[in-house]
Short mmCIF file of C-alpha atoms and ligand atoms in Angstrom, two decimals:
data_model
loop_
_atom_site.label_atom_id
_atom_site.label_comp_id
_atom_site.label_asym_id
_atom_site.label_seq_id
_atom_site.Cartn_x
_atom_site.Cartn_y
_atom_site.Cartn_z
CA UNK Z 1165 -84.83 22.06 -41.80
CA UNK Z 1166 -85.81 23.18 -38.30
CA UNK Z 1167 -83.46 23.37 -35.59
CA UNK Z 1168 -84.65 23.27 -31.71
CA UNK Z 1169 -82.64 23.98 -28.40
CA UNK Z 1170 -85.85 22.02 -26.41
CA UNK Z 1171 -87.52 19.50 -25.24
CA UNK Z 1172 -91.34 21.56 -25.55
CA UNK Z 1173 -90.75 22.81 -28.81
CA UNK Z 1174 -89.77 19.26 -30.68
CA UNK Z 1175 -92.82 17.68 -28.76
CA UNK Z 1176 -95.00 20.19 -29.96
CA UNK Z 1177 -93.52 19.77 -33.83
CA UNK Z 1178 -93.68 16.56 -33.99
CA UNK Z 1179 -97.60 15.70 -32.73
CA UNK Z 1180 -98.66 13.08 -34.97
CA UNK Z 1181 -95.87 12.63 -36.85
CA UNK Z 1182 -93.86 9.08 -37.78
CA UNK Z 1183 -90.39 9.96 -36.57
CA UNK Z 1184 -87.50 8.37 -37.77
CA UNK Z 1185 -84.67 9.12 -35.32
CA UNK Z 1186 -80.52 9.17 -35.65
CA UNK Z 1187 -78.95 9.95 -32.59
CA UNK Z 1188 -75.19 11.55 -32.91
CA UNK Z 1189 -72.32 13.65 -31.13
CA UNK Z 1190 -71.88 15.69 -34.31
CA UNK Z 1191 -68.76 16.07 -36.30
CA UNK Z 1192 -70.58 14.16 -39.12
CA UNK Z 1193 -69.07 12.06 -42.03
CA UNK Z 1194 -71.01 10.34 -44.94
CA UNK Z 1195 -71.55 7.23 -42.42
CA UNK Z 1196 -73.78 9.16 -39.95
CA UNK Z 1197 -75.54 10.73 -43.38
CA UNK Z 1198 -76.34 7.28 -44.50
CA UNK Z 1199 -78.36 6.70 -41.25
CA UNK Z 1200 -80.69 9.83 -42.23
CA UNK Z 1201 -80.86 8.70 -45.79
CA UNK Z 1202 -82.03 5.01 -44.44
CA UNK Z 1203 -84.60 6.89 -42.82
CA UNK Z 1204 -85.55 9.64 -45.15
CA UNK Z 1205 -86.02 6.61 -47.53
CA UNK Z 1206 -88.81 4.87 -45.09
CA UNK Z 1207 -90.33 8.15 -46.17
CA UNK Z 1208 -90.20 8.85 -42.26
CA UNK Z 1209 -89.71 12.12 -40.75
CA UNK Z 1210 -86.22 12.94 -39.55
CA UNK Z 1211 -84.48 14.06 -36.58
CA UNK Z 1212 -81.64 13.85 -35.98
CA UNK Z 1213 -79.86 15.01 -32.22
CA UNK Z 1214 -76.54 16.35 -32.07
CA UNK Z 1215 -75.12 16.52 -28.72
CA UNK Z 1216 -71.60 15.10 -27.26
CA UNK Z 1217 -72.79 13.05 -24.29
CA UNK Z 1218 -70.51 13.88 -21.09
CA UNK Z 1219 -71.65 10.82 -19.35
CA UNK Z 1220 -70.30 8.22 -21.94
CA UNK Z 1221 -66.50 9.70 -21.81
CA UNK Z 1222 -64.76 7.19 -19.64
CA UNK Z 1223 -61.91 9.83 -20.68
CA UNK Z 1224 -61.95 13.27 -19.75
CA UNK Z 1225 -59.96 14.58 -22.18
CA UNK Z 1226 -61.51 12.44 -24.82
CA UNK Z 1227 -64.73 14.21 -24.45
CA UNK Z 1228 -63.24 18.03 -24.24
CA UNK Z 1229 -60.86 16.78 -27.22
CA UNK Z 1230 -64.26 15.52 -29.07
CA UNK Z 1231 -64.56 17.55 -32.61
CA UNK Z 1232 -66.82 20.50 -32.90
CA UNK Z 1233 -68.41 21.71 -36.08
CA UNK Z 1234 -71.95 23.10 -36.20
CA UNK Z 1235 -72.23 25.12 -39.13
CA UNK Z 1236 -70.63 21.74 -41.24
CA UNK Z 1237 -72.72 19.63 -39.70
CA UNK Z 1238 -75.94 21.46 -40.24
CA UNK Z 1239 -75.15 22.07 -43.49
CA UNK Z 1240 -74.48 18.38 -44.50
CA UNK Z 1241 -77.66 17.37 -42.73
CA UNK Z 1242 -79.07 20.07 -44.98
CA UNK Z 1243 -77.78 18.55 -47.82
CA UNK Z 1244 -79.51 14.84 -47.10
CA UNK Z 1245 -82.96 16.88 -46.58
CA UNK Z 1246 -83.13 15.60 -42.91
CA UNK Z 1247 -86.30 17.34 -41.40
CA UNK Z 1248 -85.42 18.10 -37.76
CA UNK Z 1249 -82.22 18.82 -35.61
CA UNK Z 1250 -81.63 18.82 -32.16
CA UNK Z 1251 -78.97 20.27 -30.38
CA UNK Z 1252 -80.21 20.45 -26.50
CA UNK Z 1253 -78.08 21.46 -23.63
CA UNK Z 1254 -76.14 19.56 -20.83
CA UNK Z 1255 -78.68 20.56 -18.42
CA UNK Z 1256 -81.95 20.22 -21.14
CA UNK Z 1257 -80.91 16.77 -21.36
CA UNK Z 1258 -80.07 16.19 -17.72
CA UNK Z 1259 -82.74 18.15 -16.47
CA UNK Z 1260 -84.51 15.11 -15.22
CA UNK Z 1261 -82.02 14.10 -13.22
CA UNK Z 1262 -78.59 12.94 -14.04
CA UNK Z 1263 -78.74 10.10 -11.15
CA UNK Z 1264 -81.99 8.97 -11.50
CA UNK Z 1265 -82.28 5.36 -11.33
CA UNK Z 1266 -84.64 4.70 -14.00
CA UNK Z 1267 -82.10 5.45 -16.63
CA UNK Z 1268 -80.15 3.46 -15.03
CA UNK Z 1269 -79.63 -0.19 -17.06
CA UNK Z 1270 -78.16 -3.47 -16.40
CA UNK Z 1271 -77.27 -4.65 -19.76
CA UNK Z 1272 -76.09 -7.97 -18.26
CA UNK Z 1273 -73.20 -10.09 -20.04
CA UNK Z 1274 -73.68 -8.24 -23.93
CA UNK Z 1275 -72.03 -5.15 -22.05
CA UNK Z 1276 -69.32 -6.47 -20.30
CA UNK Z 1277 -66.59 -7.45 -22.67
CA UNK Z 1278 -64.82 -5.79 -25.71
CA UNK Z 1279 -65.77 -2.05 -25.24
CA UNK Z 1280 -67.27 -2.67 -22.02
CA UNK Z 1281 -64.37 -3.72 -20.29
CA UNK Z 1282 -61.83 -1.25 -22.13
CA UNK Z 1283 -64.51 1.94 -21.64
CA UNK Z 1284 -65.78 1.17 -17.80
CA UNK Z 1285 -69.38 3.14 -17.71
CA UNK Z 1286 -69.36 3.70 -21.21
CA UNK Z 1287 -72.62 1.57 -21.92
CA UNK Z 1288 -74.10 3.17 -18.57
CA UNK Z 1289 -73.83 6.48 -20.48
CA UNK Z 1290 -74.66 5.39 -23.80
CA UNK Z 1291 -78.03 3.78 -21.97
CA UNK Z 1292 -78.49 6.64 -20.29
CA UNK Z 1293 -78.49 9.57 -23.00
CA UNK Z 1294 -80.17 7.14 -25.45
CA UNK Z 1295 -82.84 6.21 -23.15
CA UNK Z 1296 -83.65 9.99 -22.04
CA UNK Z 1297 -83.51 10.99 -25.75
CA UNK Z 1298 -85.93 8.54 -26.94
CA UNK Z 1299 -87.99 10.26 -24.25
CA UNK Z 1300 -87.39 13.23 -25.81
CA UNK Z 1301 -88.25 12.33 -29.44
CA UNK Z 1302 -90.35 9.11 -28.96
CA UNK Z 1303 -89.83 7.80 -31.98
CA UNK Z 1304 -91.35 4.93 -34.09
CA UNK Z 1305 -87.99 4.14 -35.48
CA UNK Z 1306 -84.16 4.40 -34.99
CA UNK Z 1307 -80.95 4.00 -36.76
CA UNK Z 1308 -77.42 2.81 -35.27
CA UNK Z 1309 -75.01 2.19 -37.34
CA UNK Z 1310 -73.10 -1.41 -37.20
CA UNK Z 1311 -69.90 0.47 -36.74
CA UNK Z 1312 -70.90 0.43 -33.42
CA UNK Z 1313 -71.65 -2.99 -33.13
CA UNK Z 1314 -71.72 -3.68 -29.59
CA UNK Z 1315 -73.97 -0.43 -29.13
CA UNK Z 1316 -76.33 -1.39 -31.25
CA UNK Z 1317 -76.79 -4.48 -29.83
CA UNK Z 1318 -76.92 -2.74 -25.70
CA UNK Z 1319 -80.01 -0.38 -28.06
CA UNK Z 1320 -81.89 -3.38 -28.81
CA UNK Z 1321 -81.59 -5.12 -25.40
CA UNK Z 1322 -82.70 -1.82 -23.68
CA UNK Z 1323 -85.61 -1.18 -26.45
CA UNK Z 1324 -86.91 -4.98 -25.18
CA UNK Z 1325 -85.75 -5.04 -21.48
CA UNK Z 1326 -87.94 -1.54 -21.27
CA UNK Z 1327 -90.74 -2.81 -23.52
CA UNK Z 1328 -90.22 0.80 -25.82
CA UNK Z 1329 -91.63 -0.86 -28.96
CA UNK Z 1330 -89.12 1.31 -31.38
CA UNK Z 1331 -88.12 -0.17 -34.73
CA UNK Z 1332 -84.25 -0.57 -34.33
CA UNK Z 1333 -82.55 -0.53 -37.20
CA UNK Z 1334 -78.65 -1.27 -37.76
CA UNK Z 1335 -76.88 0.38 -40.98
CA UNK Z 1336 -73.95 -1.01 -42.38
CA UNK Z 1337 -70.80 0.89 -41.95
CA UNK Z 1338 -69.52 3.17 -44.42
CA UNK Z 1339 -65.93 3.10 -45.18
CA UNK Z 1340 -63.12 5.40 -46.90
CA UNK Z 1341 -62.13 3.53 -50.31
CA UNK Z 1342 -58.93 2.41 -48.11
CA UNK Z 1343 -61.28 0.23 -46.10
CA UNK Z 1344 -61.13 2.82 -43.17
CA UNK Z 1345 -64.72 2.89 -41.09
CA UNK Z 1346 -65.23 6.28 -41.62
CA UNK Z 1347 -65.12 7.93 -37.77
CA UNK Z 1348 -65.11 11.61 -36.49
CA UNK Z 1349 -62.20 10.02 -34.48
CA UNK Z 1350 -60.68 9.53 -37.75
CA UNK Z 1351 -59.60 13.46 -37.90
CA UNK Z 1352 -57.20 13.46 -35.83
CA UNK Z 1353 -55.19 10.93 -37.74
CA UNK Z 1354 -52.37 12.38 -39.97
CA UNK Z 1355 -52.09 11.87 -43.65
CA UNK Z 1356 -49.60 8.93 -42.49
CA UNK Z 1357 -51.51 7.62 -39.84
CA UNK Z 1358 -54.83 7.31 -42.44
CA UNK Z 1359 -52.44 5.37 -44.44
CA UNK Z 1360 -51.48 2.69 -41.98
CA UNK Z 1361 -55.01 2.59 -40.18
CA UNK Z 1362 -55.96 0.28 -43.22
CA UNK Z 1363 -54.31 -2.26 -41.01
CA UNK Z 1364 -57.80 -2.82 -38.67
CA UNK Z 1365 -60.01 -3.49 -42.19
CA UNK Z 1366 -56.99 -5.68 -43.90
CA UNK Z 1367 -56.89 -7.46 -40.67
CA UNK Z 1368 -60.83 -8.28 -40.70
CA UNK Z 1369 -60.61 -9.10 -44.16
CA UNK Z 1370 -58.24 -11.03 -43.73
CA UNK Z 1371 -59.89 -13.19 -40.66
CA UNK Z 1372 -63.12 -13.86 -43.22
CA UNK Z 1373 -60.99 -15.04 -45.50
CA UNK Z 1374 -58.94 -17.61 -43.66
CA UNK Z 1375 -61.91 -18.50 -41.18
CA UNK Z 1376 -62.65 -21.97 -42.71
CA UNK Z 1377 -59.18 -22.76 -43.72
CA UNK Z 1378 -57.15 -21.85 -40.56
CA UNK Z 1379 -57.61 -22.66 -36.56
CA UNK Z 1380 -59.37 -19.59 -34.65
CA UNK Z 1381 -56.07 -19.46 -32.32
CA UNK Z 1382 -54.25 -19.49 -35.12
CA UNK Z 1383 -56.10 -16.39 -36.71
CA UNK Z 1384 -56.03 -14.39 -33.42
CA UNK Z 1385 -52.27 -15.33 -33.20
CA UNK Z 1386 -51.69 -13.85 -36.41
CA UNK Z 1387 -53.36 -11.02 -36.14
CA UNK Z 1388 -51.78 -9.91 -32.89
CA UNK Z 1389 -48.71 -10.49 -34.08
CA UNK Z 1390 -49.64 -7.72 -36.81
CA UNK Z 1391 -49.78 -4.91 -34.51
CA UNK Z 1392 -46.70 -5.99 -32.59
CA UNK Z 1393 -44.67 -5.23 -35.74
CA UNK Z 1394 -44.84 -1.66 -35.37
CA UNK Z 1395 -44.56 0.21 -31.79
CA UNK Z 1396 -47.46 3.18 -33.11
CA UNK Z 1397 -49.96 0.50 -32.79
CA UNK Z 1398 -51.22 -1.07 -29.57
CA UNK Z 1399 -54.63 -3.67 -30.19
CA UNK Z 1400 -56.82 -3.72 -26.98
CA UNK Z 1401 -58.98 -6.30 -28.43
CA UNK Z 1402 -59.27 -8.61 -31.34
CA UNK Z 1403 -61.83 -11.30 -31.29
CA UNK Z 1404 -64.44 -13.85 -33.22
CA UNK Z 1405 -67.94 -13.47 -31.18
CA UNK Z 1406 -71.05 -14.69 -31.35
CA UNK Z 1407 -73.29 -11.31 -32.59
CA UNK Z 1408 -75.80 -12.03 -30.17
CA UNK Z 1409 -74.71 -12.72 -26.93
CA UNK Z 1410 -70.90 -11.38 -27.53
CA UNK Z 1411 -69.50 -13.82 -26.67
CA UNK Z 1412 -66.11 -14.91 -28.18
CA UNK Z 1413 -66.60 -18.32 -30.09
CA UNK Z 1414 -63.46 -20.13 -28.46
CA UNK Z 1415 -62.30 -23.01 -30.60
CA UNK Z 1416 -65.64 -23.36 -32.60
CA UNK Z 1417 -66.86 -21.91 -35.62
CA UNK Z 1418 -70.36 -21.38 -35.62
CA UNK Z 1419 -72.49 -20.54 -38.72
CA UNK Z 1420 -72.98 -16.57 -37.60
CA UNK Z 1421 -69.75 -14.74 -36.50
CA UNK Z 1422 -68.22 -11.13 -36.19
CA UNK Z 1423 -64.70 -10.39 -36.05
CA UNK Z 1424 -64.70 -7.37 -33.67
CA UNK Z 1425 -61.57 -5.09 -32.92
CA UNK Z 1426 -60.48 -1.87 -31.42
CA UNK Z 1427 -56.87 -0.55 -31.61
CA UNK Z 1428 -55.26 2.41 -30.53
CA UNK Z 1429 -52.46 4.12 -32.91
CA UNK Z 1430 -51.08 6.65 -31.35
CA UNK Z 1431 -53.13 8.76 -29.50
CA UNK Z 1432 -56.51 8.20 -31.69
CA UNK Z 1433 -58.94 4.56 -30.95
CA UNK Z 1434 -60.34 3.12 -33.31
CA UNK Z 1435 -62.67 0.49 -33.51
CA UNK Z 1436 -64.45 -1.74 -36.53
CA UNK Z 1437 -66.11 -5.16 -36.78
CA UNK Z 1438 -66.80 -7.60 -39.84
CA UNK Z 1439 -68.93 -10.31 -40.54
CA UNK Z 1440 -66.83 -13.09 -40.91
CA UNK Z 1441 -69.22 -16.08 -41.40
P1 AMP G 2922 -71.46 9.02 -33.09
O1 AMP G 2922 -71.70 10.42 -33.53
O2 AMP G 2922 -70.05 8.55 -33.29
O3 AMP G 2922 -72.02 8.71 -31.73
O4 AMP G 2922 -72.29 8.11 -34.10
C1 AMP G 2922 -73.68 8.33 -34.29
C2 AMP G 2922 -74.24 7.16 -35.05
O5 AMP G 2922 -73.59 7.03 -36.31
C3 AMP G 2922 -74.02 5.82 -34.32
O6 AMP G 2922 -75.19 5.02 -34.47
C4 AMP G 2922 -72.85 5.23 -35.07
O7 AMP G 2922 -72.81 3.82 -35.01
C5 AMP G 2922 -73.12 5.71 -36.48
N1 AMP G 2922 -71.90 5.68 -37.28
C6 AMP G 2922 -70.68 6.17 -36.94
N2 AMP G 2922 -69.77 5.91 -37.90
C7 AMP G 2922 -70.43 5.23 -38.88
C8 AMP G 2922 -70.04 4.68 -40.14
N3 AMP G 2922 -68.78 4.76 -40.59
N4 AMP G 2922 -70.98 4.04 -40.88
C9 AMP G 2922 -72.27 3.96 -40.43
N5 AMP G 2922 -72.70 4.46 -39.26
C10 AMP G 2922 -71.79 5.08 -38.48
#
């Protein structure tokens, strides 16, 4: 596995090459691993970038907080036989110009709500670092995962609205056997905390399986009224959307909806999102 610090050196290893590429901040789990392994088994050549974007904290002390752990990581992407890491500076990345305009997106109405409103910028930065870094790598194809549902879909807007031509493909979220998305977010949760984040999956679950029977107000009613129950909790958003425009659903109920949710216990966010019909 080859590991490179710049932009020169990965363009010169990867000349004619079909790159499959899974961008990351690091602190990896078996969900980011499954990205490479989607990609390894397209037989495509793997990189994967490590590198905890400043410009997508909409908290400061989120992002110094953010987990740190090289030698794991490498090892684990080691371990999946991924072919290529890279781990470029602040100012590698932003050498082109942290301002510049061109990286600049408007993602129109997709960005907006759900993590768009709760994370002001966040998209902005996420657009940013993903756009410069598919500059960097240029790949042929690249893997989000569906954990990050409303990120993927900002990825595939951007890969159309700037006519990039990459293959964008979304990979289902891996989960502890509790039901918990697996997150590097999810460290900081104590052994007690693990046990009652089971709540977010339960409460998807739970949506899918009552969305024929029951009214949506009644579902979002009863979920909210989950989280009230214990003071640790506090939901930011629960909601049925349409996938592609995110937009909620209202009364109706469509043929192709996603729960989405994001809750904060304690100190640590989490965030998850189901297909519910
Ligand atoms: P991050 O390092 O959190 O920015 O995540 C890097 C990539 O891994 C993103 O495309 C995420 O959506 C994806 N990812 C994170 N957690 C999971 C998971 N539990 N299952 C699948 N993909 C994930």
């Amino acid at each position: 596995m080859k590991i490179t610090n710049t932009r020169n050196e990965l363009q010169d290893l990867l000349l004619e090459k079909r790159v499959g590429f899974v961008p990351t901040m690091g602190a990896l789990h078996d969900g980011h691993l499954d990205l490479v392994r989607a990609s390894k088994s397209r037989g495509l050549f793997t990189v994967v970038s490590i590198f905890v974007n400043p410009t997508q904290f909409n908290d400061p002390i989120d992002f110094e907080k953010y987990p740190v752990n090289r030698e794991r990581d490498l090892a684990m992407l080691e371990s999946v036989n991924c072919d290529m890491v890279l781990i470029p500076s602040v100012t590698e990345v932003y050498a082109e110009g942290l301002n510049e305009d061109r990286f600049k997106h408007d993602f129109g109405f997709i960005a907006l709500d759900y993590e768009g409103a709760h994370r002001p910028g966040h998209f902005e930065g996420v657009g940013r670092i993903v756009n410069i870094l598919f500059e960097f790598v240029k790949p042929q194809v690249a893997f989000f995962g569906e954990k990050d549902f409303q990120q993927l879909a900002v990825v595939r807007k951007m890969n159309d609205m700037l006519a990039l031509n990459i293959e964008i493909v979304g990979v289902p979220t891996r989960r502890e056997q509790s039901g918990l998305a697996m997150s590097s977010r999810n460290e900081w949760l104590s052994q007690k905390q693990l046990k009652k984040a089971t709540k977010i999956y339960e409460s998807l679950v739970w949506a899918k399986e009552n969305f024929r029977e029951k009214s949506n107000a009644e579902i979002l009613a009863s979920i909210k009224a989950r989280f009230v129950e214990d003071e640790e909790w506090s939901l930011e958003y629960f909601d049925l959307i349409n996938p592609l425009s995110f937009q909620s659903v209202g009364l109706e109920k469509p043929t192709d909806v996603r729960a989405v949710i994001a809750a904060k216990l304690g100190e640590v966010r989490l965030l998850d999102n189901l297909k519910i019909a």
